[in-house]
Short mmCIF file of C-alpha atoms in Angstrom, two decimals:
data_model
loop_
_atom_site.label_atom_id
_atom_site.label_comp_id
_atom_site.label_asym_id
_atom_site.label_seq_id
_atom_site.Cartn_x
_atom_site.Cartn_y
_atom_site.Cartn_z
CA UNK A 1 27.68 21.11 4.07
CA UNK A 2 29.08 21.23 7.69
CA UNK A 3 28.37 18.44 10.09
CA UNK A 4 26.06 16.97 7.28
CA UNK A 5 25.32 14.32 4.57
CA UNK A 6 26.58 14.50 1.28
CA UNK A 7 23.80 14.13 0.47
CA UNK A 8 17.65 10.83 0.63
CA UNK A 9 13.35 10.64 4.18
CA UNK A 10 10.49 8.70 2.88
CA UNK A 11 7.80 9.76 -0.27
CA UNK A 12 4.92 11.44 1.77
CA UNK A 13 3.04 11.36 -1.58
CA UNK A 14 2.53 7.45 -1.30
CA UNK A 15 0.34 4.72 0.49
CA UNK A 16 0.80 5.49 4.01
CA UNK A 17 1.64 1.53 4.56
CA UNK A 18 4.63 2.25 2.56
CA UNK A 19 6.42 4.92 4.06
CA UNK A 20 9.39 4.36 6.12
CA UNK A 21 9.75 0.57 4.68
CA UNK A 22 13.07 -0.92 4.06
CA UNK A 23 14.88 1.61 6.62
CA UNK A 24 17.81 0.09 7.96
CA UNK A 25 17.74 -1.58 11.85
CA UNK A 26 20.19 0.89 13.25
CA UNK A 27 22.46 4.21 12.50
CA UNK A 28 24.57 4.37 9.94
CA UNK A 29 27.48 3.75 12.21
CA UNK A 30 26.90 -0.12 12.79
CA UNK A 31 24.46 -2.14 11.60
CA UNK A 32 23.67 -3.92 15.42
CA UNK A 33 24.59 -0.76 17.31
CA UNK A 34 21.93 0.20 19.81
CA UNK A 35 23.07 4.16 21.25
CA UNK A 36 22.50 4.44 24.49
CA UNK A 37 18.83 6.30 25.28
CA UNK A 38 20.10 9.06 27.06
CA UNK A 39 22.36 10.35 24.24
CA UNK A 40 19.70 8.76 21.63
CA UNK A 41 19.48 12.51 19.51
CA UNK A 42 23.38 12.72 18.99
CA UNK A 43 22.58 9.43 17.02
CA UNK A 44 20.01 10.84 15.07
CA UNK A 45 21.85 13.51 13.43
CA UNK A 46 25.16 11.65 13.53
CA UNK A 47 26.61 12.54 10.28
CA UNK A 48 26.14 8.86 8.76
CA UNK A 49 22.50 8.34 10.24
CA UNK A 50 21.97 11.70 8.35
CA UNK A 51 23.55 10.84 4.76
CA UNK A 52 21.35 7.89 4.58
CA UNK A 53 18.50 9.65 5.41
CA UNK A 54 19.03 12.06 3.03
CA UNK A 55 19.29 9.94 0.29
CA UNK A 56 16.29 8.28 1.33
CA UNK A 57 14.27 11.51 0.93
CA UNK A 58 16.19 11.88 -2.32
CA UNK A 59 15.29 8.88 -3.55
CA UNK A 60 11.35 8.55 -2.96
CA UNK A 61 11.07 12.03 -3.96
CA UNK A 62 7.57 13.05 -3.00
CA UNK A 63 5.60 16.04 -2.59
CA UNK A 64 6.07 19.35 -1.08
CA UNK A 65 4.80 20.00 2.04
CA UNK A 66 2.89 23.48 2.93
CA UNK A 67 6.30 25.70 2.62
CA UNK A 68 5.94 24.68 -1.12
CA UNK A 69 10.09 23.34 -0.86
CA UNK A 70 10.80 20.61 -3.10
CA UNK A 71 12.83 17.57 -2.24
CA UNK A 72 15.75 18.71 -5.25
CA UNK A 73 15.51 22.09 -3.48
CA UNK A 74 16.61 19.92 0.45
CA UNK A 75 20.03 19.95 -0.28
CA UNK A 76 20.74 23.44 -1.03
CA UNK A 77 18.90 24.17 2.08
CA UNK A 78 20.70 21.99 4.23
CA UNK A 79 23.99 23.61 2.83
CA UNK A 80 23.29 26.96 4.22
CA UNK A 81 20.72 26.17 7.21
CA UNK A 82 21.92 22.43 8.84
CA UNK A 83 24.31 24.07 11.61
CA UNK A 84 21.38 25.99 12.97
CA UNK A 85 18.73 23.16 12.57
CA UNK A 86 21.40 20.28 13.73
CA UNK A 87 21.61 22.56 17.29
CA UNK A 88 17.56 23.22 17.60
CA UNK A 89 17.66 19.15 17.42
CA UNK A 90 20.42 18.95 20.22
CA UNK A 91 19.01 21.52 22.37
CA UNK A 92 15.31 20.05 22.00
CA UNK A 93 13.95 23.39 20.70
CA UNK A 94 13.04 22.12 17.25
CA UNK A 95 9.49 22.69 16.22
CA UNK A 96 8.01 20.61 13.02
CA UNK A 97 6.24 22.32 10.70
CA UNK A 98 2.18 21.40 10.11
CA UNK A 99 1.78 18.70 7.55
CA UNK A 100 -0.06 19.47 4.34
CA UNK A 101 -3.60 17.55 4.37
CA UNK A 102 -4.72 16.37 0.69
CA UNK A 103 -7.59 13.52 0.81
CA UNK A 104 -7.19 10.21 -1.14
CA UNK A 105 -9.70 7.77 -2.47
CA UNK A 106 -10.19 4.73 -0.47
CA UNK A 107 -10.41 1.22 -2.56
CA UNK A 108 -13.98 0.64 -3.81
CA UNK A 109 -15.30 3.76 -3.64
CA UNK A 110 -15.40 3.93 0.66
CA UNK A 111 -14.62 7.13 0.69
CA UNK A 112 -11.52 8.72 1.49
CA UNK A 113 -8.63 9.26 3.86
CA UNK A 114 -6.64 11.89 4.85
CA UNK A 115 -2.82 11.77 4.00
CA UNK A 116 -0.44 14.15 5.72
CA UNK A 117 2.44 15.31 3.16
CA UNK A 118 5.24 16.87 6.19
CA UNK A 119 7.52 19.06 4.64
CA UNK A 120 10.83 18.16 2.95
CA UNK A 121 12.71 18.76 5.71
CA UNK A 122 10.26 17.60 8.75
CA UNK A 123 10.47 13.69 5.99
CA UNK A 124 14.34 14.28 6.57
CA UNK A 125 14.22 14.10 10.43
CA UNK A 126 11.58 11.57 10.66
CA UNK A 127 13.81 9.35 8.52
CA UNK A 128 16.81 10.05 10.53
CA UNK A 129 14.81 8.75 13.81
CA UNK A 130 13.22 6.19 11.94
CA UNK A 131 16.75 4.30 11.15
CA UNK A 132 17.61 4.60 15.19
CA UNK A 133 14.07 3.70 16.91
CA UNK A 134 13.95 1.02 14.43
CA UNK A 135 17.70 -0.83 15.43
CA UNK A 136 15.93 -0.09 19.26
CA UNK A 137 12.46 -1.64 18.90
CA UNK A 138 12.69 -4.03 15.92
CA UNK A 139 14.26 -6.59 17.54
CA UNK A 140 12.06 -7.70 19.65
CA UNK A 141 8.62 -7.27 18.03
CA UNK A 142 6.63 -10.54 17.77
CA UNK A 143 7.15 -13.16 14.93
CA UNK A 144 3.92 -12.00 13.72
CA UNK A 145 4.11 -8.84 12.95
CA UNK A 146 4.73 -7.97 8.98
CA UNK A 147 4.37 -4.74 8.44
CA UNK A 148 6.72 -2.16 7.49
CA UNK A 149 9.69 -3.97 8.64
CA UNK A 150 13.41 -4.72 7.56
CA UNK A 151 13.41 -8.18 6.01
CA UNK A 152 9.26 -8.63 6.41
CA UNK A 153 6.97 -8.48 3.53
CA UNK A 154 3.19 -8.54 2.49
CA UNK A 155 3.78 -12.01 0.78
CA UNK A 156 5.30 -13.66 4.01
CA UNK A 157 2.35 -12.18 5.82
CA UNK A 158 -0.25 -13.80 3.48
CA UNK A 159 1.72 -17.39 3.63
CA UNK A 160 1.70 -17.63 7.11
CA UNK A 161 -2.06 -16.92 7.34
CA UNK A 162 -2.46 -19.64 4.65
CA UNK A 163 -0.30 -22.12 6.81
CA UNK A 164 -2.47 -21.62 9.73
CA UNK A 165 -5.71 -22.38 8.04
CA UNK A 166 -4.06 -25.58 6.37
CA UNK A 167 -3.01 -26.80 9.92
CA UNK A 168 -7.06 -26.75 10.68
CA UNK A 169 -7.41 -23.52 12.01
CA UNK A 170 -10.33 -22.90 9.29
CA UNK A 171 -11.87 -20.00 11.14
CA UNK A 172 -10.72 -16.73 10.99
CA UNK A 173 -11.09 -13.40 13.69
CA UNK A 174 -10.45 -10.28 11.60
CA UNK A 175 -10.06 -7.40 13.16
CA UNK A 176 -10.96 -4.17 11.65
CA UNK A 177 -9.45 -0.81 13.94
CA UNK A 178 -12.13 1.99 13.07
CA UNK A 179 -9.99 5.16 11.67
CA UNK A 180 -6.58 3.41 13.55
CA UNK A 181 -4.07 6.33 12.07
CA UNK A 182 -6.73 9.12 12.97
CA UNK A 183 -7.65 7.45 16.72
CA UNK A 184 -4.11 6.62 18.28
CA UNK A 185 -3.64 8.66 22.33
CA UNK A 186 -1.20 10.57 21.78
CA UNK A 187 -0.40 9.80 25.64
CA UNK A 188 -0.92 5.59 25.52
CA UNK A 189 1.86 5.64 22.39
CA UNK A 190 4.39 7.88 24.32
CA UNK A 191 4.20 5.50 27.21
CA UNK A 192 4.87 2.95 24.91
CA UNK A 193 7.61 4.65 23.31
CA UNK A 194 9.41 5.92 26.56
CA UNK A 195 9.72 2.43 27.81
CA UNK A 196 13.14 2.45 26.04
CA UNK A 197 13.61 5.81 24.79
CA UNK A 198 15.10 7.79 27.61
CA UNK A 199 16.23 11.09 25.62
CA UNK A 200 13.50 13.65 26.88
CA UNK A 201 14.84 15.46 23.31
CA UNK A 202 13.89 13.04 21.18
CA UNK A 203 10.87 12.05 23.44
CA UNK A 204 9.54 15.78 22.76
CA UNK A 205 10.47 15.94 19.51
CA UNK A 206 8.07 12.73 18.52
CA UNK A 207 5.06 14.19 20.66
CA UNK A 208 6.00 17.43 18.28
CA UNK A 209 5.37 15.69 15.56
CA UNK A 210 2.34 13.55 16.55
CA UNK A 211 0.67 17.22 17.79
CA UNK A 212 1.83 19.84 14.53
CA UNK A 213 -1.32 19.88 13.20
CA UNK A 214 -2.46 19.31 9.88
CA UNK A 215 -3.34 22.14 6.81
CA UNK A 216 -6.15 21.58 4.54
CA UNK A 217 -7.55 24.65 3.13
CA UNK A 218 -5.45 27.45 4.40
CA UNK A 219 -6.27 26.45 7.49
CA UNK A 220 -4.33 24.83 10.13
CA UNK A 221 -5.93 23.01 13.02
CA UNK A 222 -4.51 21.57 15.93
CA UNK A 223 -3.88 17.52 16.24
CA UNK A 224 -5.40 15.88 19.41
CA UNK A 225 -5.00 12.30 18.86
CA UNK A 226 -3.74 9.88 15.78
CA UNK A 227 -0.46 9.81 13.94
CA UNK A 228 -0.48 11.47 10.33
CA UNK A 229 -0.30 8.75 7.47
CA UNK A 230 2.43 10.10 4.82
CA UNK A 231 5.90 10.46 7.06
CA UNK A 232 8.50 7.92 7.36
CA UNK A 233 7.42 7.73 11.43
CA UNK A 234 4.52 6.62 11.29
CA UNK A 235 4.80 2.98 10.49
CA UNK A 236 7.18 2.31 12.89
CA UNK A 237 5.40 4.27 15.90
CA UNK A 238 2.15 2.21 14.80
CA UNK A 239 4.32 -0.56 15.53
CA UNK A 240 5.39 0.52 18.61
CA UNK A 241 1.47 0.71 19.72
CA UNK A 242 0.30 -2.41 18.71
CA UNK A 243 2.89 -4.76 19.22
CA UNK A 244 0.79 -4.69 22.98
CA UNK A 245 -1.50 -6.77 20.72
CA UNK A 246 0.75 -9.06 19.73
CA UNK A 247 2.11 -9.47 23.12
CA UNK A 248 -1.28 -10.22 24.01
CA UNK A 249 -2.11 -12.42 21.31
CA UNK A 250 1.30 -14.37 21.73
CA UNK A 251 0.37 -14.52 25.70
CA UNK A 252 -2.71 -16.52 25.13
CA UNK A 253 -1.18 -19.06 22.85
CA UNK A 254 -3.04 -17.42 19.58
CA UNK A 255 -2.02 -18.07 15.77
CA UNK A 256 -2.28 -14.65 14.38
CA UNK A 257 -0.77 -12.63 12.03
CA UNK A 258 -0.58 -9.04 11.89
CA UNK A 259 0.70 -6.20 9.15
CA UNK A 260 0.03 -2.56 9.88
CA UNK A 261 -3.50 -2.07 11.37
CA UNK A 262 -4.63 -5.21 10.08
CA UNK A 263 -5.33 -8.31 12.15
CA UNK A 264 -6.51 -11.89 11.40
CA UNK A 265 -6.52 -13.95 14.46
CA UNK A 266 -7.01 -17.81 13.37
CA UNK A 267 -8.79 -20.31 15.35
CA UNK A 268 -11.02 -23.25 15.02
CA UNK A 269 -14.21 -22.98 15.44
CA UNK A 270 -16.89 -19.96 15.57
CA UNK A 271 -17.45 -20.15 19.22
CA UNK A 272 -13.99 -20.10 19.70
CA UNK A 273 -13.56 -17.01 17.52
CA UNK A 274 -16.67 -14.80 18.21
CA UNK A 275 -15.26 -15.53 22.27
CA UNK A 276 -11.61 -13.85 20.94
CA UNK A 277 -13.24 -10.95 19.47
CA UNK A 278 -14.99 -10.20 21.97
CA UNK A 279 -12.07 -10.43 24.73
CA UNK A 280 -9.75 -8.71 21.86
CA UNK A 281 -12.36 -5.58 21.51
CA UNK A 282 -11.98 -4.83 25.14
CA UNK A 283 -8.58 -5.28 25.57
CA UNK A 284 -7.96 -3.20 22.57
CA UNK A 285 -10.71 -0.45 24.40
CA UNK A 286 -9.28 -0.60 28.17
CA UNK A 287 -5.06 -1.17 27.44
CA UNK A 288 -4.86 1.09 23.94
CA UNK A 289 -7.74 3.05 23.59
CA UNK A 290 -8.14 1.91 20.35
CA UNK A 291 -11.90 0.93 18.84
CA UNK A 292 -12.78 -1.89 16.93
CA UNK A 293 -14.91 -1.22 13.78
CA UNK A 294 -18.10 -3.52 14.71
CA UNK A 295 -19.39 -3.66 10.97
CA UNK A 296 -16.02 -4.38 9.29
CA UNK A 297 -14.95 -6.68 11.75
CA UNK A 298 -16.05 -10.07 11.72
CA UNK A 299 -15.48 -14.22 13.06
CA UNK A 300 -15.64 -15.84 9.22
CA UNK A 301 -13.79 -18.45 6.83
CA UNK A 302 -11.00 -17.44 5.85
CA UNK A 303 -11.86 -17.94 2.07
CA UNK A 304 -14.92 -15.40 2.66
CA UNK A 305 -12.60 -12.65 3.65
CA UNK A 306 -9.56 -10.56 2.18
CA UNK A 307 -6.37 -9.95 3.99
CA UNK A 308 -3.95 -7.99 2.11
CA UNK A 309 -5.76 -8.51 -1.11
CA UNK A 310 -5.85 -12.18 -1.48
CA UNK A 311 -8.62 -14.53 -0.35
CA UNK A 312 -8.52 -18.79 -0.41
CA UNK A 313 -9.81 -21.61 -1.57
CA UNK A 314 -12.06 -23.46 0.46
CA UNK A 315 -12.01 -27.41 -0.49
CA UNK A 316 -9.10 -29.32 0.59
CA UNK A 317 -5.37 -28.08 1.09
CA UNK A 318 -6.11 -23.98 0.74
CA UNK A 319 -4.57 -22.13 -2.22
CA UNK A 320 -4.55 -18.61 -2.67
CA UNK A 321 -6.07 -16.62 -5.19
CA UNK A 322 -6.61 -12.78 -5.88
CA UNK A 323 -9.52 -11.34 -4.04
CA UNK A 324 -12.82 -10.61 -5.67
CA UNK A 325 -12.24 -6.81 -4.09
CA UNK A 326 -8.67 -6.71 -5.87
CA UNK A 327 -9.66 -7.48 -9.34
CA UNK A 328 -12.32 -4.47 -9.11
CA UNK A 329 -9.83 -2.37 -8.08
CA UNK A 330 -7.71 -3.17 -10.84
CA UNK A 331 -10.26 -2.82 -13.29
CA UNK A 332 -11.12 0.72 -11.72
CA UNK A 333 -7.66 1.98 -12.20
CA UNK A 334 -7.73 0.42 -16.09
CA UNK A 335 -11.08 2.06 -17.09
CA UNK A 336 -9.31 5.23 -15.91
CA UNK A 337 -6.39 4.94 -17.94
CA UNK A 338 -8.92 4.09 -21.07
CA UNK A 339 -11.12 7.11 -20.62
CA UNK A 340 -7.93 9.06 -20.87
CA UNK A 341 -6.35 7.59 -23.65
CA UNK A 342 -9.42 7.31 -25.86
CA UNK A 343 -7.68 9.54 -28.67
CA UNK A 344 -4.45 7.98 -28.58
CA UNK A 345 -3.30 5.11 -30.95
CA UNK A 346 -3.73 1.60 -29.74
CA UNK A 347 0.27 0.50 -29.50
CA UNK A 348 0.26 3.79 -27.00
CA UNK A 349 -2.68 2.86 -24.96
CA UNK A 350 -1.26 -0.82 -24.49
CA UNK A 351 2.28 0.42 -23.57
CA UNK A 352 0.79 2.83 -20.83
CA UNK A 353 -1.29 -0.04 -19.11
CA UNK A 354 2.25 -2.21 -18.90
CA UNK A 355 3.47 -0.98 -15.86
CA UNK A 356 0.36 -1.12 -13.87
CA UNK A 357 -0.30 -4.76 -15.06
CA UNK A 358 3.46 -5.98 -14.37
CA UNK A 359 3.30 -4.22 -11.16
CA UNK A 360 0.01 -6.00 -10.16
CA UNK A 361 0.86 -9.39 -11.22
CA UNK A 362 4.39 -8.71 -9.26
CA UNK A 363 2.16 -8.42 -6.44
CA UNK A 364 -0.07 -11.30 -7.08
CA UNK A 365 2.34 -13.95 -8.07
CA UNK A 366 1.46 -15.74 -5.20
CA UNK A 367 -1.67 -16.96 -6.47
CA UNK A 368 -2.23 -20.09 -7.16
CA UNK A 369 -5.14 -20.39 -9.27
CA UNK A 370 -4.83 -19.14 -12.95
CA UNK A 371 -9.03 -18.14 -13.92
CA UNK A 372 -9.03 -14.87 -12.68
CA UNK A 373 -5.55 -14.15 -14.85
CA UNK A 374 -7.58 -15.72 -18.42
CA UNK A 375 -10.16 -13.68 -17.45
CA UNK A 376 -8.77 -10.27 -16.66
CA UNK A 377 -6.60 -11.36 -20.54
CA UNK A 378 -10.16 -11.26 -21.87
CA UNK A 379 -11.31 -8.40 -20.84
CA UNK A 380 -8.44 -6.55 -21.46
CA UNK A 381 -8.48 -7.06 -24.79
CA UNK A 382 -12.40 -6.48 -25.17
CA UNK A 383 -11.27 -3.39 -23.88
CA UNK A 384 -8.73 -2.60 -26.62
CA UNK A 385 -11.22 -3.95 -29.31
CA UNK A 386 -13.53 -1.28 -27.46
CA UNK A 387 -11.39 1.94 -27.92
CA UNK A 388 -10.96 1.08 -31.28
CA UNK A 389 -14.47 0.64 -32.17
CA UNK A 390 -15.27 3.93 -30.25
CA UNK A 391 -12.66 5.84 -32.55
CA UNK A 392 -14.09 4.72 -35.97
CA UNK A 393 -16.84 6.31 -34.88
CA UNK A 394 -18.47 6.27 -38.36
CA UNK A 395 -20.26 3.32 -40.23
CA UNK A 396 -17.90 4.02 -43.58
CA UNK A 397 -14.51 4.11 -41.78
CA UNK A 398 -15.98 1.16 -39.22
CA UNK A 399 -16.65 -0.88 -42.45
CA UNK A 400 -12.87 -0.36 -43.99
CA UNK A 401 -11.22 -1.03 -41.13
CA UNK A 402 -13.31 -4.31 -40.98
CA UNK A 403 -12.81 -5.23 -44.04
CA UNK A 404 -8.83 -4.19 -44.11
CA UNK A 405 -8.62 -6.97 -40.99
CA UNK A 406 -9.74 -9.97 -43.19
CA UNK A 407 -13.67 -9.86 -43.21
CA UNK A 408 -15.64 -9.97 -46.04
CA UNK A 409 -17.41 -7.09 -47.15
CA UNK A 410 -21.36 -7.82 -46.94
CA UNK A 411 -19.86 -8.76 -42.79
CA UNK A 412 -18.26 -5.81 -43.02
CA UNK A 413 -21.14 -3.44 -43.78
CA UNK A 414 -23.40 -5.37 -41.77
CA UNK A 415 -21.02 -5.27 -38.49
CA UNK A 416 -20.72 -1.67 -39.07
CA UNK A 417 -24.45 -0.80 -39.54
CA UNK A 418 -25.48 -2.88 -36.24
CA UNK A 419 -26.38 -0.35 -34.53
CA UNK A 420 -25.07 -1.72 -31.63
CA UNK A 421 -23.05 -0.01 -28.75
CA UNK A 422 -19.15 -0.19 -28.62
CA UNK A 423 -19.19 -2.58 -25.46
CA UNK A 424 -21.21 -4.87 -27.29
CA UNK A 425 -19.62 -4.83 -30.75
CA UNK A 426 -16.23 -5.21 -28.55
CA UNK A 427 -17.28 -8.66 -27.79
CA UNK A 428 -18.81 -9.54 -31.28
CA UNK A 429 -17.19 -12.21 -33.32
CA UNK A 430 -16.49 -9.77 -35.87
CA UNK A 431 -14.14 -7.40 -34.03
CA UNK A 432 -12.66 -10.71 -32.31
CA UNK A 433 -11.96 -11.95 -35.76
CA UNK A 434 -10.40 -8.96 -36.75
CA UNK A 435 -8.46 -8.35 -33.64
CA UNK A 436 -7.52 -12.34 -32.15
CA UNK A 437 -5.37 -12.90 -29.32
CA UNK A 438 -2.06 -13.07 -31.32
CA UNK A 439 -2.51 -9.22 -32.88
CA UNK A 440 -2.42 -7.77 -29.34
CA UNK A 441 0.20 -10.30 -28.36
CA UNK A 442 2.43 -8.69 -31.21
CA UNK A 443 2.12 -5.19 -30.26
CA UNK A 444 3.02 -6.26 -26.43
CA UNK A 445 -0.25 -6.51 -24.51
CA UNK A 446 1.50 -7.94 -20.89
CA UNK A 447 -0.43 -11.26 -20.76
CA UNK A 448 -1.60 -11.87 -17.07
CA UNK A 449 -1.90 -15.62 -17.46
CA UNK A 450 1.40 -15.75 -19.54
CA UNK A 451 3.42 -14.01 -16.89
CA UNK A 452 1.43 -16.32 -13.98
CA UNK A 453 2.76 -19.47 -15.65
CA UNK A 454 6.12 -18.31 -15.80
CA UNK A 455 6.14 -17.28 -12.06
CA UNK A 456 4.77 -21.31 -11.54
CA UNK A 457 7.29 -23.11 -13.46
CA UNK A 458 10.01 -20.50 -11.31
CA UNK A 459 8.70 -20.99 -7.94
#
């Protein structure tokens, strides 16, 4: 297409901490190259900045936004419509469209939150100014700061926090920011922003974007304040805002670390931390406008709060482990997929839980104690033992399927005719007789403790 990729912007449809990671530090034309401010939009759609893009959006896929245009539909569009679009950008007449509201569950049953899904294209130009802003303020956000960065991680985020409570620092300040995505000024982040962006194009196009407004039932309304969760912008402008914090933080001589909206600030005693929240809540009201929740935020141990879903222990050198919080959140996802697949045969069921159990212990490897893996092993397999129970359904076929597994028939018969519930005959020795460890081990149950032993002996 002319003047255009060959053509992937970011998956609106996921967690809103997501979007935007792993974008590269600068354009496509050099991987230090910094364009000068001024002439910052030229950059943006440079042809290269725009084929990675592209292949970004390509890539994550996603959902449509409210024109109903589907990211395998982008291309084609861009084929007919990029001249026209590429010299809106240029001439700073370019208006995004509204984003496309849908509401999402929060974890443990908090409510929800509202995600804004931009459309196709609107993910394609976010992307393409992510990759620039990102090469211009990356470099010199504070040491501290995890989230949604090139080269930064979750998992570095939780070891540093661990470090700084086994150098003594055994009291932790964690900050909760009530609503932060919904509450940002518009005009506080565009200061921020225009401290090294000098293009007035690209300037107006980001306050575009922050202000397009959001649809959620046909209807569109008009955005004051906050920065939609769902495009590939938004991590990186919540960056932008908060590294003040860090600054802050880093000014005073603080041990902190920081990823997204979350902050633990890490300290030594309770005075000592009850006097930082305080002095952090009004710095946070007076410099950024921001509000800290009261109720969620608290001075604590460390091993009596989450950050990022893991918690420690408390006696001696700290080790991690998975949060309390996380495990219930696993387990409400897995009753989920066991409601649906109550009908289905049991070598299905267990091959449709893999990915969500290799994909959790991925994220968990970092723990360091192995109880809550042998645990979650058991009661995944109670589980199983469960579903099968609950389609027998009859005493007869109950009985034969009892007795078919090794037990004896008067067990059998009087197993069956208990006239107990499923959950309860789940955990009876009978239907752990008939179903050990080693028959769900052969039809490739992912073993939690299994794969947390192998992570040990490789780390």
């Amino acid at each position: 297409m002319a003047e255009m990729p060959d053509s992937h912007p970011e998956d609106s449809g996921r967690n809103p901490r997501r979007a935007g990671q792993g974008a590269p530090n600068a354009t496509a034309t050099g991987e230090n190259s910094c364009p000068e401010t001024p002439k910052l939009m030229e950059a943006v759609v440079e042809r290269g900045n725009m084929t990675v893009a592209l292949r970004r959006v390509e890539g994550n896929k996603g959902a449509a936004g409210i024109n109903g245009m589907t990211v395998e539909e982008l291309r084609p569009y861009l084929k007919e419509h990029w001249p026209r679009i590429r010299e809106e950008l240029l001439k700073g007449e370019y208006r995004p469209t509204p984003v496309r509201t849908v509401e999402i569950p929060k974890p443990g049953d908090k409510g929800t939150r509202e995600l804004g899904i931009p459309t196709v294209l609107d993910r394609l130009i976010q992307q393409a100014l992510h990759q620039v802003l990102t090469g211009i303020f990356d470099p010199d956000f504070s040491e501290s700061s995890y989230g949604f960065r090139p080269g930064r991680s979750a998992h570095q985020a939780v070891l540093q926090a661990r470090a700084y409570v086994a150098e003594g620092k055994r009291w932790v300040v964690d900050i909760d920011l009530e609503k932060f995505f919904d509450r940002v000024n518009h005009d506080v982040l565009m200061a921020r922003v225009a401290r090294k962006v000098k293009d007035k194009r690209v300037l107006k196009l980001i306050r575009r974007y922050l202000q397009a407004g959001a649809m959620l039932g046909g209807v569109v309304s008009p955005r004051v304040e906050g920065t939609p969760q769902g495009g590939p912008l938004s991590p990186l402008l919540s960056n932008i805002l908060l590294d003040e914090l860090d600054k802050e933080l880093e000014r005073r001589g603080h041990r902190f670390v920081r990823y997204a909206d979350d902050c633990n600030v890490y300290v030594r005693s309770c005075i000592a931390g009850e006097r930082v929240l305080a002095s952090l809540t009004r710095f946070l009201q007076k410099r950024l406008r921001l509000k800290v929740n009261e109720e969620k935020s608290a001075v604590d141990r460390p091993w009596r709060r989450t950050f990022l879903g893991y918690s420690m222990t408390w006696h001696g050198v700290p080790r991690l482990k998975v949060a309390g919080s996380s495990v219930a959140r696993l387990k409400g996802k897995l009753r989920e997929l066991f409601r649906q697949g109550r009908g289905r045969k049991l070598h299905r069921a267990i091959a449709d839980l893999a990915p969500l159990l290799r994909g959790w212990m991925q994220y968990f490897r970092l723990a360091q104690t192995k109880g809550i893996f042998e645990e979650l092993d058991g009661w995944l397999r109670r589980r199983l033992r469960c579903l099968l129970w609950r389609q027998w359904k009859r005493r007869y076929t109950r009985a034969k399927n009892l007795m078919r597994r090794g037990l004896e028939e008067k067990q059998a018969w009087r197993s069956a005719s208990n006239g107990r519930g499923p959950w309860w005959n789940s955990g009876a020795s009978h239907m752990n007789h008939a179903f050990p460890k080693d028959f769900f081990d052969r039809l490739g149950l992912v073993s939690l403790s299994h794969h947390w032993r192998r992570l040990q002996c490789t780390a």
